[in-house]
């Protein structure tokens, strides 16, 4: 399958490195607003088809699908344009910046009968899928405590007065969309939408969210999430139940998942991985295209819509 690549940043490099482990992944073309940047990126991956006109790339016949890793504010518009040209879309998270955008994206996928999937890697990783099968073992759930706090490599520049994209809310960026999303999506995957939400946030001078927290209320339990781009945390994530606790190493890419029962016994739910963590989202997407599915049965359109509501 020939992919068009939109975005020439570090996340694109990571995706390509992982995707190259899949036998059906090929890069057919690259788009960049700058011809120089596009050609440099193309040279790195031995890709000759480089475009500065997105529509021209979409209509070139060089690609079957597109991977979108542009700034968040452009995701919906570019996804819809690609689908209108008959291309399948794997779009980096967050897929959209509003519920209205997500509804339009879903409508486009249905109208043009192409695959659309939000590239949420954690929820298609083997250990997380095994967690879903074994969640019942801790008995009635009482609390989720998920967090993603990671001091941004760009924050020091921000404090020196250099504002990079990571702290520009007009591009859809901020701690909640960049990091909090990794806490919200797994909860929705496991237990659905909450009954109500209480939010707290700290805004930087640009208006971008530096850190925040949310309490999601359900009938018999709650979910507490914390996220930050201006501080770190090294504690584990937990799902607390009456019969035990499930401990998760990294909510953004769960590999180690252990049940600690109240009687002192433990059970390892971890599934060894043979590939880069981003491989699994590519595999799921390619399988959907092969099976003529407009959406993944894991990273569904409805879940992306529910998460968009929580982000908004």
PDB file of C-alpha atoms in Angstrom, residues 2-246:
ATOM      1  CA  UNK A   2       1.441   3.332  -1.066  1.00  0.00           C
ATOM      2  CA  UNK A   3       1.165   6.095   1.525  1.00  0.00           C
ATOM      3  CA  UNK A   4       1.346   9.818   1.028  1.00  0.00           C
ATOM      4  CA  UNK A   5       3.021  11.543   3.959  1.00  0.00           C
ATOM      5  CA  UNK A   6       1.862  14.939   5.243  1.00  0.00           C
ATOM      6  CA  UNK A   7       4.167  16.332   7.894  1.00  0.00           C
ATOM      7  CA  UNK A   8       7.949  16.053   8.079  1.00  0.00           C
ATOM      8  CA  UNK A   9       8.460  16.183  11.839  1.00  0.00           C
ATOM      9  CA  UNK A  10       9.766  13.768  14.481  1.00  0.00           C
ATOM     10  CA  UNK A  11       6.477  11.877  14.842  1.00  0.00           C
ATOM     11  CA  UNK A  12       6.516  11.168  11.105  1.00  0.00           C
ATOM     12  CA  UNK A  13      10.026   9.744  11.380  1.00  0.00           C
ATOM     13  CA  UNK A  14       8.862   7.481  14.199  1.00  0.00           C
ATOM     14  CA  UNK A  15       5.803   6.317  12.277  1.00  0.00           C
ATOM     15  CA  UNK A  16       7.815   5.534   9.156  1.00  0.00           C
ATOM     16  CA  UNK A  17      10.459   3.645  11.150  1.00  0.00           C
ATOM     17  CA  UNK A  18       7.721   1.493  12.694  1.00  0.00           C
ATOM     18  CA  UNK A  19       5.673   1.123   9.506  1.00  0.00           C
ATOM     19  CA  UNK A  20       8.659  -0.066   7.477  1.00  0.00           C
ATOM     20  CA  UNK A  21       8.467  -3.287   9.502  1.00  0.00           C
ATOM     21  CA  UNK A  22       5.117  -4.010   7.797  1.00  0.00           C
ATOM     22  CA  UNK A  23       5.419  -5.792   4.431  1.00  0.00           C
ATOM     23  CA  UNK A  24       2.551  -3.816   2.865  1.00  0.00           C
ATOM     24  CA  UNK A  25       3.796  -0.334   3.759  1.00  0.00           C
ATOM     25  CA  UNK A  26       5.436   1.837   1.109  1.00  0.00           C
ATOM     26  CA  UNK A  27       5.868   5.586   0.771  1.00  0.00           C
ATOM     27  CA  UNK A  28       4.465   6.777  -2.541  1.00  0.00           C
ATOM     28  CA  UNK A  29       4.794  10.538  -2.082  1.00  0.00           C
ATOM     29  CA  UNK A  30       5.587  13.304   0.374  1.00  0.00           C
ATOM     30  CA  UNK A  31       3.905  16.668   0.846  1.00  0.00           C
ATOM     31  CA  UNK A  32       5.576  19.705   2.367  1.00  0.00           C
ATOM     32  CA  UNK A  33       4.826  23.410   2.135  1.00  0.00           C
ATOM     33  CA  UNK A  34       8.557  23.893   1.482  1.00  0.00           C
ATOM     34  CA  UNK A  35      10.057  22.216  -1.585  1.00  0.00           C
ATOM     35  CA  UNK A  36      13.466  22.191   0.077  1.00  0.00           C
ATOM     36  CA  UNK A  37      12.155  20.510   3.228  1.00  0.00           C
ATOM     37  CA  UNK A  38      10.129  18.030   1.196  1.00  0.00           C
ATOM     38  CA  UNK A  39      13.068  17.017  -0.976  1.00  0.00           C
ATOM     39  CA  UNK A  40      15.339  16.616   2.046  1.00  0.00           C
ATOM     40  CA  UNK A  41      12.756  14.376   3.683  1.00  0.00           C
ATOM     41  CA  UNK A  42      12.266  12.486   0.420  1.00  0.00           C
ATOM     42  CA  UNK A  43      16.001  11.923   0.060  1.00  0.00           C
ATOM     43  CA  UNK A  44      16.114  10.448   3.556  1.00  0.00           C
ATOM     44  CA  UNK A  45      13.573   7.789   2.603  1.00  0.00           C
ATOM     45  CA  UNK A  46      14.471   7.491  -1.111  1.00  0.00           C
ATOM     46  CA  UNK A  47      11.145   8.942  -2.257  1.00  0.00           C
ATOM     47  CA  UNK A  48      11.184  10.881  -5.524  1.00  0.00           C
ATOM     48  CA  UNK A  49       7.565  12.077  -5.590  1.00  0.00           C
ATOM     49  CA  UNK A  50       7.578  15.298  -3.553  1.00  0.00           C
ATOM     50  CA  UNK A  51       4.689  17.785  -3.723  1.00  0.00           C
ATOM     51  CA  UNK A  52       4.053  21.293  -2.450  1.00  0.00           C
ATOM     52  CA  UNK A  53       0.468  21.152  -3.768  1.00  0.00           C
ATOM     53  CA  UNK A  54      -1.627  18.810  -1.624  1.00  0.00           C
ATOM     54  CA  UNK A  55      -4.459  18.356  -4.121  1.00  0.00           C
ATOM     55  CA  UNK A  56      -1.931  17.516  -6.816  1.00  0.00           C
ATOM     56  CA  UNK A  57      -0.494  14.770  -4.597  1.00  0.00           C
ATOM     57  CA  UNK A  58      -3.967  13.443  -3.797  1.00  0.00           C
ATOM     58  CA  UNK A  59      -4.834  13.245  -7.506  1.00  0.00           C
ATOM     59  CA  UNK A  60      -1.430  12.018  -8.724  1.00  0.00           C
ATOM     60  CA  UNK A  61      -2.118   8.287  -8.615  1.00  0.00           C
ATOM     61  CA  UNK A  62       1.084   7.853  -6.618  1.00  0.00           C
ATOM     62  CA  UNK A  63      -0.713   6.905  -3.399  1.00  0.00           C
ATOM     63  CA  UNK A  64      -3.551   4.766  -2.019  1.00  0.00           C
ATOM     64  CA  UNK A  65      -3.683   6.272   1.474  1.00  0.00           C
ATOM     65  CA  UNK A  66      -2.380   9.230   3.409  1.00  0.00           C
ATOM     66  CA  UNK A  67      -0.790   9.593   6.829  1.00  0.00           C
ATOM     67  CA  UNK A  68      -1.499  13.039   8.267  1.00  0.00           C
ATOM     68  CA  UNK A  69       0.870  14.462  10.884  1.00  0.00           C
ATOM     69  CA  UNK A  70       0.426  18.175  10.287  1.00  0.00           C
ATOM     70  CA  UNK A  71      -0.502  20.582  13.132  1.00  0.00           C
ATOM     71  CA  UNK A  72      -3.735  19.516  14.842  1.00  0.00           C
ATOM     72  CA  UNK A  73      -5.746  22.465  13.520  1.00  0.00           C
ATOM     73  CA  UNK A  74      -5.327  21.187   9.934  1.00  0.00           C
ATOM     74  CA  UNK A  75      -6.212  17.525  10.521  1.00  0.00           C
ATOM     75  CA  UNK A  76      -9.914  17.632   9.743  1.00  0.00           C
ATOM     76  CA  UNK A  77      -9.664  19.769   6.591  1.00  0.00           C
ATOM     77  CA  UNK A  78      -6.839  17.663   5.155  1.00  0.00           C
ATOM     78  CA  UNK A  79      -8.531  14.375   6.085  1.00  0.00           C
ATOM     79  CA  UNK A  80     -11.765  15.360   4.368  1.00  0.00           C
ATOM     80  CA  UNK A  81      -9.932  16.581   1.272  1.00  0.00           C
ATOM     81  CA  UNK A  82      -8.051  13.279   1.032  1.00  0.00           C
ATOM     82  CA  UNK A  83     -11.247  11.237   1.393  1.00  0.00           C
ATOM     83  CA  UNK A  84     -12.989  13.354  -1.246  1.00  0.00           C
ATOM     84  CA  UNK A  85     -10.206  12.213  -3.558  1.00  0.00           C
ATOM     85  CA  UNK A  86     -10.814   8.552  -2.735  1.00  0.00           C
ATOM     86  CA  UNK A  87      -7.883   8.097  -0.342  1.00  0.00           C
ATOM     87  CA  UNK A  88      -7.850   6.191   2.932  1.00  0.00           C
ATOM     88  CA  UNK A  89      -6.721   8.261   5.922  1.00  0.00           C
ATOM     89  CA  UNK A  90      -4.612   7.463   8.979  1.00  0.00           C
ATOM     90  CA  UNK A  91      -4.627  10.694  10.983  1.00  0.00           C
ATOM     91  CA  UNK A  92      -2.444  11.506  13.957  1.00  0.00           C
ATOM     92  CA  UNK A  93      -4.168  12.181  17.245  1.00  0.00           C
ATOM     93  CA  UNK A  94      -6.012  14.292  18.104  1.00  0.00           C
ATOM     94  CA  UNK A  95      -7.966  13.662  14.938  1.00  0.00           C
ATOM     95  CA  UNK A  96      -9.851  16.954  15.221  1.00  0.00           C
ATOM     96  CA  UNK A  97     -10.161  20.081  17.339  1.00  0.00           C
ATOM     97  CA  UNK A  98     -13.953  19.987  17.752  1.00  0.00           C
ATOM     98  CA  UNK A  99     -16.940  17.662  17.790  1.00  0.00           C
ATOM     99  CA  UNK A 100     -18.289  19.350  14.653  1.00  0.00           C
ATOM    100  CA  UNK A 101     -15.063  18.532  12.787  1.00  0.00           C
ATOM    101  CA  UNK A 102     -15.256  14.892  13.866  1.00  0.00           C
ATOM    102  CA  UNK A 103     -18.823  14.606  12.651  1.00  0.00           C
ATOM    103  CA  UNK A 104     -17.787  15.966   9.238  1.00  0.00           C
ATOM    104  CA  UNK A 105     -14.844  13.557   9.051  1.00  0.00           C
ATOM    105  CA  UNK A 106     -17.078  10.563   9.825  1.00  0.00           C
ATOM    106  CA  UNK A 107     -19.604  11.739   7.242  1.00  0.00           C
ATOM    107  CA  UNK A 108     -16.860  11.984   4.598  1.00  0.00           C
ATOM    108  CA  UNK A 109     -15.632   8.443   5.317  1.00  0.00           C
ATOM    109  CA  UNK A 110     -19.168   7.102   4.984  1.00  0.00           C
ATOM    110  CA  UNK A 111     -19.941   9.110   1.857  1.00  0.00           C
ATOM    111  CA  UNK A 112     -16.775   8.138  -0.004  1.00  0.00           C
ATOM    112  CA  UNK A 113     -16.513   4.617   1.467  1.00  0.00           C
ATOM    113  CA  UNK A 114     -12.868   4.897   2.465  1.00  0.00           C
ATOM    114  CA  UNK A 115     -11.089   3.892   5.654  1.00  0.00           C
ATOM    115  CA  UNK A 116     -10.548   6.586   8.252  1.00  0.00           C
ATOM    116  CA  UNK A 117      -8.754   5.905  11.538  1.00  0.00           C
ATOM    117  CA  UNK A 118      -7.335   8.065  14.286  1.00  0.00           C
ATOM    118  CA  UNK A 119      -3.740   6.972  14.935  1.00  0.00           C
ATOM    119  CA  UNK A 120      -4.122   6.213  18.642  1.00  0.00           C
ATOM    120  CA  UNK A 121      -1.377   3.637  19.173  1.00  0.00           C
ATOM    121  CA  UNK A 122      -1.904   2.720  22.832  1.00  0.00           C
ATOM    122  CA  UNK A 123      -5.384   1.264  22.362  1.00  0.00           C
ATOM    123  CA  UNK A 124      -4.299  -1.188  19.648  1.00  0.00           C
ATOM    124  CA  UNK A 125      -1.179  -2.412  21.447  1.00  0.00           C
ATOM    125  CA  UNK A 126      -1.248  -6.096  22.524  1.00  0.00           C
ATOM    126  CA  UNK A 127      -1.014  -5.497  26.287  1.00  0.00           C
ATOM    127  CA  UNK A 128      -3.919  -3.028  26.256  1.00  0.00           C
ATOM    128  CA  UNK A 129      -6.092  -5.419  24.247  1.00  0.00           C
ATOM    129  CA  UNK A 130      -5.314  -8.122  26.802  1.00  0.00           C
ATOM    130  CA  UNK A 131      -6.227  -5.717  29.608  1.00  0.00           C
ATOM    131  CA  UNK A 132      -9.679  -5.253  28.057  1.00  0.00           C
ATOM    132  CA  UNK A 133     -10.237  -9.012  28.188  1.00  0.00           C
ATOM    133  CA  UNK A 134      -9.199  -9.250  31.847  1.00  0.00           C
ATOM    134  CA  UNK A 135     -10.599  -6.060  33.359  1.00  0.00           C
ATOM    135  CA  UNK A 136     -13.369  -7.983  35.129  1.00  0.00           C
ATOM    136  CA  UNK A 137     -10.843  -9.815  37.321  1.00  0.00           C
ATOM    137  CA  UNK A 138     -10.463  -6.919  39.784  1.00  0.00           C
ATOM    138  CA  UNK A 139     -14.176  -6.962  40.540  1.00  0.00           C
ATOM    139  CA  UNK A 140     -16.311  -3.819  40.616  1.00  0.00           C
ATOM    140  CA  UNK A 141     -14.214  -0.877  39.427  1.00  0.00           C
ATOM    141  CA  UNK A 142     -13.992   2.057  41.816  1.00  0.00           C
ATOM    142  CA  UNK A 143     -11.390   4.398  40.327  1.00  0.00           C
ATOM    143  CA  UNK A 144      -9.077   5.015  37.370  1.00  0.00           C
ATOM    144  CA  UNK A 145      -5.962   7.097  37.989  1.00  0.00           C
ATOM    145  CA  UNK A 146      -4.271   7.854  34.672  1.00  0.00           C
ATOM    146  CA  UNK A 147      -1.639  10.491  34.060  1.00  0.00           C
ATOM    147  CA  UNK A 148       0.768  11.690  31.399  1.00  0.00           C
ATOM    148  CA  UNK A 149       3.076  14.397  32.711  1.00  0.00           C
ATOM    149  CA  UNK A 150       6.108  15.096  30.552  1.00  0.00           C
ATOM    150  CA  UNK A 151       8.193  18.245  30.733  1.00  0.00           C
ATOM    151  CA  UNK A 152       8.270  19.472  27.144  1.00  0.00           C
ATOM    152  CA  UNK A 153      11.613  19.718  25.386  1.00  0.00           C
ATOM    153  CA  UNK A 154      10.294  23.034  24.021  1.00  0.00           C
ATOM    154  CA  UNK A 155       9.320  24.531  27.374  1.00  0.00           C
ATOM    155  CA  UNK A 156      12.760  25.960  28.138  1.00  0.00           C
ATOM    156  CA  UNK A 157      12.650  27.857  24.835  1.00  0.00           C
ATOM    157  CA  UNK A 158       9.153  29.057  25.753  1.00  0.00           C
ATOM    158  CA  UNK A 159      10.503  30.488  29.016  1.00  0.00           C
ATOM    159  CA  UNK A 160      13.190  32.254  26.985  1.00  0.00           C
ATOM    160  CA  UNK A 161      10.525  33.887  24.835  1.00  0.00           C
ATOM    161  CA  UNK A 162      10.755  31.531  21.852  1.00  0.00           C
ATOM    162  CA  UNK A 163       7.258  30.186  21.172  1.00  0.00           C
ATOM    163  CA  UNK A 164       7.235  26.974  19.144  1.00  0.00           C
ATOM    164  CA  UNK A 165       4.181  25.155  17.759  1.00  0.00           C
ATOM    165  CA  UNK A 166       3.784  22.988  20.873  1.00  0.00           C
ATOM    166  CA  UNK A 167       2.574  26.049  22.800  1.00  0.00           C
ATOM    167  CA  UNK A 168       0.402  27.650  20.105  1.00  0.00           C
ATOM    168  CA  UNK A 169      -3.302  27.041  20.837  1.00  0.00           C
ATOM    169  CA  UNK A 170      -4.273  28.369  17.400  1.00  0.00           C
ATOM    170  CA  UNK A 171      -2.717  25.182  16.000  1.00  0.00           C
ATOM    171  CA  UNK A 172      -4.782  23.040  18.358  1.00  0.00           C
ATOM    172  CA  UNK A 173      -1.835  22.328  20.650  1.00  0.00           C
ATOM    173  CA  UNK A 174      -1.611  22.175  24.437  1.00  0.00           C
ATOM    174  CA  UNK A 175      -1.228  19.723  27.287  1.00  0.00           C
ATOM    175  CA  UNK A 176      -4.753  18.299  27.039  1.00  0.00           C
ATOM    176  CA  UNK A 177      -4.717  17.623  23.291  1.00  0.00           C
ATOM    177  CA  UNK A 178      -1.096  16.454  23.207  1.00  0.00           C
ATOM    178  CA  UNK A 179      -0.950  14.420  26.444  1.00  0.00           C
ATOM    179  CA  UNK A 180      -4.312  14.341  28.202  1.00  0.00           C
ATOM    180  CA  UNK A 181      -5.775  12.593  25.181  1.00  0.00           C
ATOM    181  CA  UNK A 182      -3.643   9.544  25.999  1.00  0.00           C
ATOM    182  CA  UNK A 183      -5.426   9.309  29.356  1.00  0.00           C
ATOM    183  CA  UNK A 184      -8.936   9.939  28.060  1.00  0.00           C
ATOM    184  CA  UNK A 185      -8.994   7.541  25.112  1.00  0.00           C
ATOM    185  CA  UNK A 186      -8.204   4.345  27.090  1.00  0.00           C
ATOM    186  CA  UNK A 187     -10.914   5.145  29.626  1.00  0.00           C
ATOM    187  CA  UNK A 188     -13.512   5.605  26.880  1.00  0.00           C
ATOM    188  CA  UNK A 189     -12.313   2.359  25.266  1.00  0.00           C
ATOM    189  CA  UNK A 190     -12.734   0.489  28.550  1.00  0.00           C
ATOM    190  CA  UNK A 191     -15.885   1.980  30.108  1.00  0.00           C
ATOM    191  CA  UNK A 192     -17.435   4.448  27.665  1.00  0.00           C
ATOM    192  CA  UNK A 193     -18.518   8.056  28.164  1.00  0.00           C
ATOM    193  CA  UNK A 194     -18.822   9.519  31.664  1.00  0.00           C
ATOM    194  CA  UNK A 195     -21.996  10.957  33.168  1.00  0.00           C
ATOM    195  CA  UNK A 196     -20.299  14.246  34.017  1.00  0.00           C
ATOM    196  CA  UNK A 197     -16.877  15.901  33.972  1.00  0.00           C
ATOM    197  CA  UNK A 198     -15.098  18.389  36.241  1.00  0.00           C
ATOM    198  CA  UNK A 199     -12.037  20.117  34.756  1.00  0.00           C
ATOM    199  CA  UNK A 200      -9.141  22.166  36.071  1.00  0.00           C
ATOM    200  CA  UNK A 201      -6.442  23.757  33.927  1.00  0.00           C
ATOM    201  CA  UNK A 202      -3.459  26.078  34.015  1.00  0.00           C
ATOM    202  CA  UNK A 203      -3.021  28.278  30.959  1.00  0.00           C
ATOM    203  CA  UNK A 204       0.282  29.696  29.776  1.00  0.00           C
ATOM    204  CA  UNK A 205       0.586  33.266  28.499  1.00  0.00           C
ATOM    205  CA  UNK A 206      -0.084  32.128  24.915  1.00  0.00           C
ATOM    206  CA  UNK A 207      -3.400  30.619  25.982  1.00  0.00           C
ATOM    207  CA  UNK A 208      -2.074  27.079  25.558  1.00  0.00           C
ATOM    208  CA  UNK A 209      -2.850  24.655  28.358  1.00  0.00           C
ATOM    209  CA  UNK A 210       0.316  23.960  30.346  1.00  0.00           C
ATOM    210  CA  UNK A 211      -1.244  21.376  32.603  1.00  0.00           C
ATOM    211  CA  UNK A 212      -4.619  20.231  33.816  1.00  0.00           C
ATOM    212  CA  UNK A 213      -6.726  17.542  35.410  1.00  0.00           C
ATOM    213  CA  UNK A 214     -10.177  16.052  34.977  1.00  0.00           C
ATOM    214  CA  UNK A 215     -12.532  13.956  37.090  1.00  0.00           C
ATOM    215  CA  UNK A 216     -14.885  11.812  35.026  1.00  0.00           C
ATOM    216  CA  UNK A 217     -17.895  10.567  36.999  1.00  0.00           C
ATOM    217  CA  UNK A 218     -19.706   7.292  36.278  1.00  0.00           C
ATOM    218  CA  UNK A 219     -22.524   5.601  38.180  1.00  0.00           C
ATOM    219  CA  UNK A 220     -20.314   3.526  40.491  1.00  0.00           C
ATOM    220  CA  UNK A 221     -16.771   4.803  39.962  1.00  0.00           C
ATOM    221  CA  UNK A 222     -14.697   7.763  38.895  1.00  0.00           C
ATOM    222  CA  UNK A 223     -11.737   8.375  36.603  1.00  0.00           C
ATOM    223  CA  UNK A 224      -9.086  10.895  37.573  1.00  0.00           C
ATOM    224  CA  UNK A 225      -6.678  12.064  34.886  1.00  0.00           C
ATOM    225  CA  UNK A 226      -3.725  14.435  35.126  1.00  0.00           C
ATOM    226  CA  UNK A 227      -1.558  15.799  32.337  1.00  0.00           C
ATOM    227  CA  UNK A 228       1.237  18.347  32.039  1.00  0.00           C
ATOM    228  CA  UNK A 229       3.818  19.696  29.617  1.00  0.00           C
ATOM    229  CA  UNK A 230       5.553  21.685  32.351  1.00  0.00           C
ATOM    230  CA  UNK A 231       6.348  18.943  34.907  1.00  0.00           C
ATOM    231  CA  UNK A 232       7.224  15.247  35.029  1.00  0.00           C
ATOM    232  CA  UNK A 233       5.787  12.249  36.851  1.00  0.00           C
ATOM    233  CA  UNK A 234       7.192   8.747  37.270  1.00  0.00           C
ATOM    234  CA  UNK A 235       4.392   6.959  39.134  1.00  0.00           C
ATOM    235  CA  UNK A 236       2.404   4.104  37.607  1.00  0.00           C
ATOM    236  CA  UNK A 237      -1.170   4.317  36.322  1.00  0.00           C
ATOM    237  CA  UNK A 238      -3.861   2.386  38.171  1.00  0.00           C
ATOM    238  CA  UNK A 239      -7.303   0.891  37.784  1.00  0.00           C
ATOM    239  CA  UNK A 240      -8.610   0.244  41.286  1.00  0.00           C
ATOM    240  CA  UNK A 241     -11.199  -2.454  41.896  1.00  0.00           C
ATOM    241  CA  UNK A 242     -12.664  -4.161  44.948  1.00  0.00           C
ATOM    242  CA  UNK A 243     -10.643  -7.334  44.310  1.00  0.00           C
ATOM    243  CA  UNK A 244      -7.356  -5.741  43.319  1.00  0.00           C
ATOM    244  CA  UNK A 245      -5.472  -3.103  41.357  1.00  0.00           C
ATOM    245  CA  UNK A 246      -4.273  -3.141  37.749  1.00  0.00           C
TER     246      UNK A 246
END
